[in-house]
């Protein structure tokens, strides 16, 4: 893979200690003239102006302090300033949209967890409390509830994009496999979350879902037993679904999204199938100094018939 040129980082975002010193005589003055700060006595700044200047530089200084210790700017520059293939279009935003939906789910989920009680007797009333009494509770609950459907729709669209663009082929097979696991985990989140309000609809829908799992070959019955956490759907089922929904699956999703993103950055994205690959511009071999010495009429690599690529020469 060709090495990407590092983009120039604007001076304004580089902390002062890391900035390149200006070349002598180049500090905004035309050649041959002394810099203005040498001609006139420096202007005295008031304490307020100095404070303002320090205040303005403070965030950049703080970032510089962190960066000197983490050396993260090289990694971030490489990650954020990537070249993308020709023909990249709106369909390529579906992965980021799925990521955004996940972040919304994680954020709203944290706020819901502050008020939700995972108990068979209190779950329903705690959701009613969130919707009716907690400030913005109905909004946050609504975002989480509808957001789950949005994420499921987006993940399928993203999978469709990668499938129809052939992005599952070499060398991205592993990223496809990670994607499949992410799809299963996302569906698990949607399924386990559905039971949490513990109302009539979620209760009966979960029984249907658990029974469907039970029909799977070999592992099906074990899976449905594991999910039900007892002979009947009840309080232990709710606790189990809550632990899976809150701890197990989000942790796995975060780790896998990290691996997925690493591979996207490492391998780059696929060009759309209708964009033809360009022939690499092969430098023609350097010909001997004496023109015509090798008998093919080349002088310094230029062929007599003008063909630029090896193997393209015709017999004519
Ligand atoms: C939580 C779920 C997921 C998130 C957050 C996510 C995120 C992303 C992002 C941001 C990209 C790069 C931009 C793009 O191509 O859209 C990407 C690429 C990719 N994703 Fe996902 N993805 C998820 C699920 C999936 C699933 C379910 C599959 C397939 C089964 C999949 C397969 C791929 C592949 C093969 C690429 C490389 C695309 C290419 O090279 O053009 N991803 N993903």
Short mmCIF file of C-alpha atoms and ligand atoms in Angstrom, two decimals:
data_model
loop_
_atom_site.label_atom_id
_atom_site.label_comp_id
_atom_site.label_asym_id
_atom_site.label_seq_id
_atom_site.Cartn_x
_atom_site.Cartn_y
_atom_site.Cartn_z
CA UNK A 1 0.00 0.00 0.00
CA UNK A 2 1.46 3.42 -0.93
CA UNK A 3 2.52 5.50 2.06
CA UNK A 4 0.26 8.51 2.58
CA UNK A 5 1.86 11.90 2.83
CA UNK A 6 1.33 13.47 6.26
CA UNK A 7 -0.94 16.49 5.91
CA UNK A 8 0.41 19.77 7.26
CA UNK A 9 -1.03 20.58 10.68
CA UNK A 10 -2.02 24.26 10.88
CA UNK A 11 0.26 26.27 13.20
CA UNK A 12 -2.74 27.52 15.18
CA UNK A 13 -3.43 24.06 16.64
CA UNK A 14 0.20 23.21 17.42
CA UNK A 15 1.16 24.08 20.99
CA UNK A 16 3.85 26.82 21.10
CA UNK A 17 6.63 24.57 22.46
CA UNK A 18 6.17 22.19 19.51
CA UNK A 19 6.00 24.89 16.78
CA UNK A 20 8.87 25.15 14.31
CA UNK A 21 10.85 28.33 14.97
CA UNK A 22 10.50 30.90 12.17
CA UNK A 23 13.46 31.22 9.82
CA UNK A 24 15.55 34.31 10.52
CA UNK A 25 14.17 37.29 8.63
CA UNK A 26 10.95 35.46 7.72
CA UNK A 27 8.79 36.70 10.58
CA UNK A 28 6.32 38.48 8.32
CA UNK A 29 8.89 40.90 6.94
CA UNK A 30 10.07 41.14 3.35
CA UNK A 31 13.63 40.00 2.68
CA UNK A 32 16.33 42.47 3.59
CA UNK A 33 14.28 44.31 6.22
CA UNK A 34 14.73 43.86 9.91
CA UNK A 35 11.73 42.26 11.66
CA UNK A 36 9.48 44.90 13.16
CA UNK A 37 10.09 43.65 16.70
CA UNK A 38 13.77 44.58 16.31
CA UNK A 39 13.01 48.09 15.03
CA UNK A 40 10.65 49.26 17.71
CA UNK A 41 10.61 48.70 21.42
CA UNK A 42 8.13 45.90 22.24
CA UNK A 43 4.69 47.14 23.16
CA UNK A 44 4.01 46.78 26.89
CA UNK A 45 1.00 44.63 27.58
CA UNK A 46 -1.39 45.20 30.41
CA UNK A 47 -1.92 42.44 33.00
CA UNK A 48 -5.41 41.88 31.59
CA UNK A 49 -4.08 41.39 28.04
CA UNK A 50 -1.48 38.94 29.33
CA UNK A 51 -4.14 36.99 31.20
CA UNK A 52 -6.27 36.90 28.06
CA UNK A 53 -3.35 35.60 26.03
CA UNK A 54 -2.57 32.90 28.60
CA UNK A 55 -6.28 32.00 28.67
CA UNK A 56 -6.38 31.68 24.88
CA UNK A 57 -3.30 29.44 24.80
CA UNK A 58 -4.40 27.34 27.80
CA UNK A 59 -6.48 24.71 25.94
CA UNK A 60 -3.74 24.25 23.32
CA UNK A 61 -1.08 24.08 26.05
CA UNK A 62 -3.13 21.46 27.87
CA UNK A 63 -3.54 19.44 24.66
CA UNK A 64 0.17 19.77 23.99
CA UNK A 65 0.94 18.55 27.52
CA UNK A 66 -1.23 15.47 27.01
CA UNK A 67 0.14 14.87 23.52
CA UNK A 68 3.75 15.02 24.67
CA UNK A 69 2.93 12.19 27.05
CA UNK A 70 0.67 10.11 24.79
CA UNK A 71 2.21 10.87 21.38
CA UNK A 72 -1.34 10.51 20.07
CA UNK A 73 -1.29 13.25 17.43
CA UNK A 74 0.55 11.05 14.89
CA UNK A 75 -2.02 8.29 15.33
CA UNK A 76 -4.96 10.72 15.19
CA UNK A 77 -3.58 12.47 12.11
CA UNK A 78 -3.15 9.13 10.35
CA UNK A 79 -6.67 8.11 11.33
CA UNK A 80 -8.52 11.32 10.54
CA UNK A 81 -6.65 12.40 7.37
CA UNK A 82 -7.08 9.24 5.37
CA UNK A 83 -7.27 9.07 1.61
CA UNK A 84 -10.51 7.55 0.36
CA UNK A 85 -11.00 5.89 -3.02
CA UNK A 86 -12.56 7.69 -5.99
CA UNK A 87 -16.32 7.32 -6.14
CA UNK A 88 -16.82 7.28 -2.35
CA UNK A 89 -20.41 8.39 -1.82
CA UNK A 90 -23.19 8.76 0.76
CA UNK A 91 -23.53 4.98 1.17
CA UNK A 92 -20.16 5.06 2.90
CA UNK A 93 -21.65 7.09 5.74
CA UNK A 94 -23.89 4.21 6.88
CA UNK A 95 -21.15 2.68 9.07
CA UNK A 96 -20.55 6.01 10.83
CA UNK A 97 -24.32 6.48 11.14
CA UNK A 98 -24.54 3.07 12.87
CA UNK A 99 -21.71 4.12 15.17
CA UNK A 100 -23.53 7.35 15.97
CA UNK A 101 -26.74 5.41 16.71
CA UNK A 102 -24.77 3.18 19.09
CA UNK A 103 -23.29 6.21 20.89
CA UNK A 104 -26.80 7.69 21.29
CA UNK A 105 -28.05 4.37 22.69
CA UNK A 106 -25.13 4.14 25.13
CA UNK A 107 -25.57 7.73 26.33
CA UNK A 108 -29.35 7.63 26.75
CA UNK A 109 -29.03 4.17 28.33
CA UNK A 110 -26.75 5.52 31.07
CA UNK A 111 -29.37 8.15 32.01
CA UNK A 112 -32.20 5.60 31.95
CA UNK A 113 -30.18 3.29 34.22
CA UNK A 114 -30.05 6.06 36.83
CA UNK A 115 -33.84 5.78 37.29
CA UNK A 116 -34.73 2.24 36.18
CA UNK A 117 -35.19 -0.56 38.73
CA UNK A 118 -34.61 -4.09 37.33
CA UNK A 119 -37.12 -5.78 39.61
CA UNK A 120 -40.23 -7.68 38.53
CA UNK A 121 -42.39 -5.62 40.90
CA UNK A 122 -40.85 -2.18 40.27
CA UNK A 123 -39.60 -2.20 36.65
CA UNK A 124 -42.93 -1.09 35.16
CA UNK A 125 -43.50 1.66 37.71
CA UNK A 126 -39.91 2.93 37.36
CA UNK A 127 -40.44 3.32 33.60
CA UNK A 128 -43.74 5.14 34.31
CA UNK A 129 -41.81 7.38 36.72
CA UNK A 130 -39.18 8.13 34.02
CA UNK A 131 -41.90 8.98 31.50
CA UNK A 132 -44.15 11.06 33.75
CA UNK A 133 -42.01 12.67 36.44
CA UNK A 134 -38.31 12.76 35.55
CA UNK A 135 -37.39 15.99 33.69
CA UNK A 136 -36.81 15.14 30.00
CA UNK A 137 -37.37 11.48 30.96
CA UNK A 138 -39.92 10.88 28.23
CA UNK A 139 -37.55 12.36 25.62
CA UNK A 140 -34.58 10.27 26.75
CA UNK A 141 -36.69 7.10 26.99
CA UNK A 142 -38.20 7.82 23.55
CA UNK A 143 -34.75 8.38 22.03
CA UNK A 144 -33.54 5.06 23.47
CA UNK A 145 -36.64 3.13 22.40
CA UNK A 146 -36.81 4.49 18.81
CA UNK A 147 -33.00 4.64 18.59
CA UNK A 148 -32.83 0.86 18.94
CA UNK A 149 -34.93 0.44 15.78
CA UNK A 150 -32.84 3.11 14.02
CA UNK A 151 -29.64 1.24 14.89
CA UNK A 152 -31.03 -2.09 13.65
CA UNK A 153 -32.16 -0.50 10.35
CA UNK A 154 -28.80 1.28 9.89
CA UNK A 155 -26.73 -1.82 10.63
CA UNK A 156 -28.64 -3.79 7.97
CA UNK A 157 -28.23 -0.96 5.44
CA UNK A 158 -24.50 -0.77 6.24
CA UNK A 159 -24.17 -4.53 5.86
CA UNK A 160 -26.01 -4.31 2.52
CA UNK A 161 -23.61 -1.59 1.34
CA UNK A 162 -20.52 -3.62 2.23
CA UNK A 163 -22.05 -6.73 0.61
CA UNK A 164 -23.09 -5.10 -2.67
CA UNK A 165 -19.79 -3.20 -2.95
CA UNK A 166 -17.85 -6.44 -2.43
CA UNK A 167 -16.14 -5.09 0.69
CA UNK A 168 -16.25 -8.54 2.32
CA UNK A 169 -13.58 -9.86 -0.09
CA UNK A 170 -9.84 -10.16 0.50
CA UNK A 171 -8.30 -8.58 2.57
CA UNK A 172 -11.42 -7.51 4.53
CA UNK A 173 -12.92 -10.93 5.38
CA UNK A 174 -12.04 -10.56 9.05
CA UNK A 175 -13.81 -7.20 9.20
CA UNK A 176 -16.89 -8.81 7.69
CA UNK A 177 -16.79 -11.58 10.32
CA UNK A 178 -16.44 -8.97 13.09
CA UNK A 179 -19.41 -7.18 11.48
CA UNK A 180 -21.51 -10.36 11.60
CA UNK A 181 -20.79 -10.71 15.33
CA UNK A 182 -21.69 -7.02 15.79
CA UNK A 183 -24.98 -7.67 13.99
CA UNK A 184 -25.80 -10.60 16.30
CA UNK A 185 -24.88 -8.51 19.36
CA UNK A 186 -27.01 -5.59 18.16
CA UNK A 187 -30.00 -7.91 17.73
CA UNK A 188 -29.30 -9.30 21.22
CA UNK A 189 -29.39 -5.74 22.60
CA UNK A 190 -32.73 -5.09 20.90
CA UNK A 191 -34.17 -8.39 22.17
CA UNK A 192 -32.99 -8.11 25.78
CA UNK A 193 -33.98 -4.44 26.00
CA UNK A 194 -37.53 -5.21 24.90
CA UNK A 195 -38.29 -7.10 28.13
CA UNK A 196 -37.06 -4.36 30.47
CA UNK A 197 -40.28 -2.26 30.74
CA UNK A 198 -41.91 -5.52 31.92
CA UNK A 199 -45.36 -4.66 30.60
CA UNK A 200 -47.80 -7.09 28.95
CA UNK A 201 -46.38 -6.56 25.47
CA UNK A 202 -42.71 -7.02 26.45
CA UNK A 203 -43.56 -10.04 28.65
CA UNK A 204 -45.39 -11.98 25.92
CA UNK A 205 -43.07 -10.86 23.12
CA UNK A 206 -40.09 -12.16 25.13
CA UNK A 207 -41.78 -15.52 25.63
CA UNK A 208 -42.25 -15.76 21.86
CA UNK A 209 -38.60 -14.75 21.28
CA UNK A 210 -37.25 -17.25 23.80
CA UNK A 211 -39.38 -20.03 22.27
CA UNK A 212 -38.12 -19.17 18.78
CA UNK A 213 -34.54 -19.45 20.10
CA UNK A 214 -35.49 -22.86 21.52
CA UNK A 215 -36.30 -24.17 18.04
CA UNK A 216 -32.69 -23.70 16.88
CA UNK A 217 -30.68 -26.83 16.05
CA UNK A 218 -28.56 -28.46 18.82
CA UNK A 219 -27.96 -25.36 20.96
CA UNK A 220 -31.54 -24.04 20.68
CA UNK A 221 -33.01 -25.70 23.83
CA UNK A 222 -29.93 -24.78 25.91
CA UNK A 223 -30.10 -21.22 24.68
CA UNK A 224 -33.77 -20.81 25.57
CA UNK A 225 -33.16 -22.36 29.02
CA UNK A 226 -30.27 -19.95 29.57
CA UNK A 227 -32.35 -16.95 28.52
CA UNK A 228 -35.40 -17.89 30.61
CA UNK A 229 -33.21 -18.49 33.68
CA UNK A 230 -35.84 -20.82 35.18
CA UNK A 231 -38.89 -22.88 34.22
CA UNK A 232 -41.05 -19.76 33.59
CA UNK A 233 -40.30 -16.22 32.52
CA UNK A 234 -40.11 -14.16 35.73
CA UNK A 235 -37.94 -12.10 38.06
CA UNK A 236 -34.72 -14.04 37.35
CA UNK A 237 -35.30 -13.68 33.59
CA UNK A 238 -35.55 -9.92 34.03
CA UNK A 239 -32.28 -9.77 36.03
CA UNK A 240 -30.52 -11.90 33.44
CA UNK A 241 -31.77 -9.81 30.54
CA UNK A 242 -30.77 -6.64 32.40
CA UNK A 243 -27.20 -7.89 33.02
CA UNK A 244 -26.84 -8.99 29.39
CA UNK A 245 -28.31 -5.70 28.14
CA UNK A 246 -26.34 -3.42 30.47
CA UNK A 247 -22.96 -5.09 30.92
CA UNK A 248 -22.13 -8.09 28.80
CA UNK A 249 -23.20 -7.08 25.31
CA UNK A 250 -22.32 -3.33 25.36
CA UNK A 251 -18.79 -4.20 26.53
CA UNK A 252 -18.39 -6.73 23.71
CA UNK A 253 -19.84 -4.27 21.17
CA UNK A 254 -17.41 -1.52 22.24
CA UNK A 255 -14.42 -3.87 21.95
CA UNK A 256 -15.53 -5.17 18.56
CA UNK A 257 -16.28 -1.70 17.18
CA UNK A 258 -12.70 -0.80 18.21
CA UNK A 259 -11.34 -3.78 16.23
CA UNK A 260 -13.69 -3.00 13.30
CA UNK A 261 -12.51 0.62 13.14
CA UNK A 262 -8.86 -0.40 13.46
CA UNK A 263 -9.23 -2.63 10.40
CA UNK A 264 -11.10 0.09 8.45
CA UNK A 265 -8.22 2.51 9.11
CA UNK A 266 -5.54 -0.10 8.47
CA UNK A 267 -7.01 -1.49 5.22
CA UNK A 268 -8.84 1.59 3.92
CA UNK A 269 -12.26 1.37 2.32
CA UNK A 270 -13.20 -0.38 -0.91
CA UNK A 271 -13.88 1.60 -4.07
CA UNK A 272 -17.40 1.17 -5.50
CA UNK A 273 -17.55 -1.74 -7.96
CA UNK A 274 -18.24 0.56 -10.93
CA UNK A 275 -14.95 2.44 -10.45
CA UNK A 276 -12.30 0.76 -12.61
CA UNK A 277 -8.85 0.28 -11.10
CA UNK A 278 -6.23 2.47 -12.73
CA UNK A 279 -3.12 0.91 -14.17
CA UNK A 280 -0.20 1.70 -11.92
CA UNK A 281 2.15 4.17 -13.57
CA UNK A 282 5.21 1.99 -13.98
CA UNK A 283 8.44 3.85 -14.48
CA UNK A 284 10.09 2.58 -17.63
CA UNK A 285 13.56 1.11 -17.09
CA UNK A 286 16.44 3.45 -17.73
CA UNK A 287 17.92 2.75 -21.15
CA UNK A 288 21.64 2.60 -21.83
CA UNK A 289 23.17 5.98 -22.57
CA UNK A 290 23.73 5.26 -26.24
CA UNK A 291 20.41 5.48 -28.03
CA UNK A 292 19.47 2.33 -29.84
CA UNK A 293 22.19 0.26 -28.14
CA UNK A 294 19.69 -2.36 -27.01
CA UNK A 295 18.03 -2.45 -30.36
CA UNK A 296 14.49 -1.36 -29.37
CA UNK A 297 14.80 2.33 -30.09
CA UNK A 298 14.29 3.51 -26.50
CA UNK A 299 16.01 6.61 -25.25
CA UNK A 300 15.94 7.11 -21.48
CA UNK A 301 12.96 4.84 -21.09
CA UNK A 302 10.74 6.41 -23.79
CA UNK A 303 9.59 3.80 -26.19
CA UNK A 304 9.57 4.44 -29.84
CA UNK A 305 5.86 3.53 -30.12
CA UNK A 306 4.90 5.67 -27.11
CA UNK A 307 3.43 2.80 -25.02
CA UNK A 308 3.82 3.75 -21.32
CA UNK A 309 3.31 0.35 -19.69
CA UNK A 310 5.37 -2.81 -19.82
CA UNK A 311 3.62 -5.66 -21.53
CA UNK A 312 1.49 -3.30 -23.62
CA UNK A 313 3.72 -3.22 -26.58
CA UNK A 314 2.16 -4.58 -29.69
CA UNK A 315 4.05 -6.40 -32.40
CA UNK A 316 3.38 -3.58 -34.89
C1 LIG B 1 -22.22 -1.69 15.49
C2 LIG B 1 -22.17 -1.99 14.23
C3 LIG B 1 -21.23 -1.43 13.19
C4 LIG B 1 -20.54 -0.25 13.18
C5 LIG B 1 -20.55 0.84 14.23
C6 LIG B 1 -19.77 -0.22 11.94
C7 LIG B 1 -18.98 0.84 11.54
C8 LIG B 1 -18.28 0.87 10.35
C9 LIG B 1 -17.63 2.04 9.79
C10 LIG B 1 -17.65 3.43 10.42
C11 LIG B 1 -17.03 1.67 8.64
C12 LIG B 1 -16.24 2.57 7.67
C13 LIG B 1 -17.18 3.40 6.81
C14 LIG B 1 -18.13 2.60 5.97
O1 LIG B 1 -17.70 1.82 5.13
O2 LIG B 1 -19.34 2.74 6.21
C15 LIG B 1 -17.27 0.26 8.46
C16 LIG B 1 -16.78 -0.51 7.43
C17 LIG B 1 -17.06 -1.85 7.24
N1 LIG B 1 -18.00 -2.59 7.92
FE1 LIG B 1 -18.99 -1.98 9.56
N2 LIG B 1 -19.99 -1.39 11.26
C18 LIG B 1 -20.88 -2.15 11.97
C19 LIG B 1 -21.41 -3.35 11.59
C20 LIG B 1 -21.05 -4.05 10.46
C21 LIG B 1 -21.69 -5.26 9.97
C22 LIG B 1 -22.94 -5.88 10.58
C23 LIG B 1 -20.97 -5.67 8.88
C24 LIG B 1 -21.20 -6.87 8.00
C25 LIG B 1 -21.66 -8.02 8.39
C26 LIG B 1 -19.88 -4.74 8.67
C27 LIG B 1 -18.90 -4.85 7.74
C28 LIG B 1 -18.03 -3.85 7.38
C29 LIG B 1 -17.01 -3.96 6.33
C30 LIG B 1 -16.71 -5.21 5.48
C31 LIG B 1 -16.41 -2.70 6.24
C32 LIG B 1 -15.30 -2.29 5.28
C33 LIG B 1 -15.98 -1.48 4.18
C34 LIG B 1 -15.05 -1.16 3.03
O3 LIG B 1 -13.90 -1.55 3.03
O4 LIG B 1 -15.51 -0.47 2.10
N3 LIG B 1 -19.98 -3.76 9.64
N4 LIG B 1 -18.05 -0.21 9.51
#
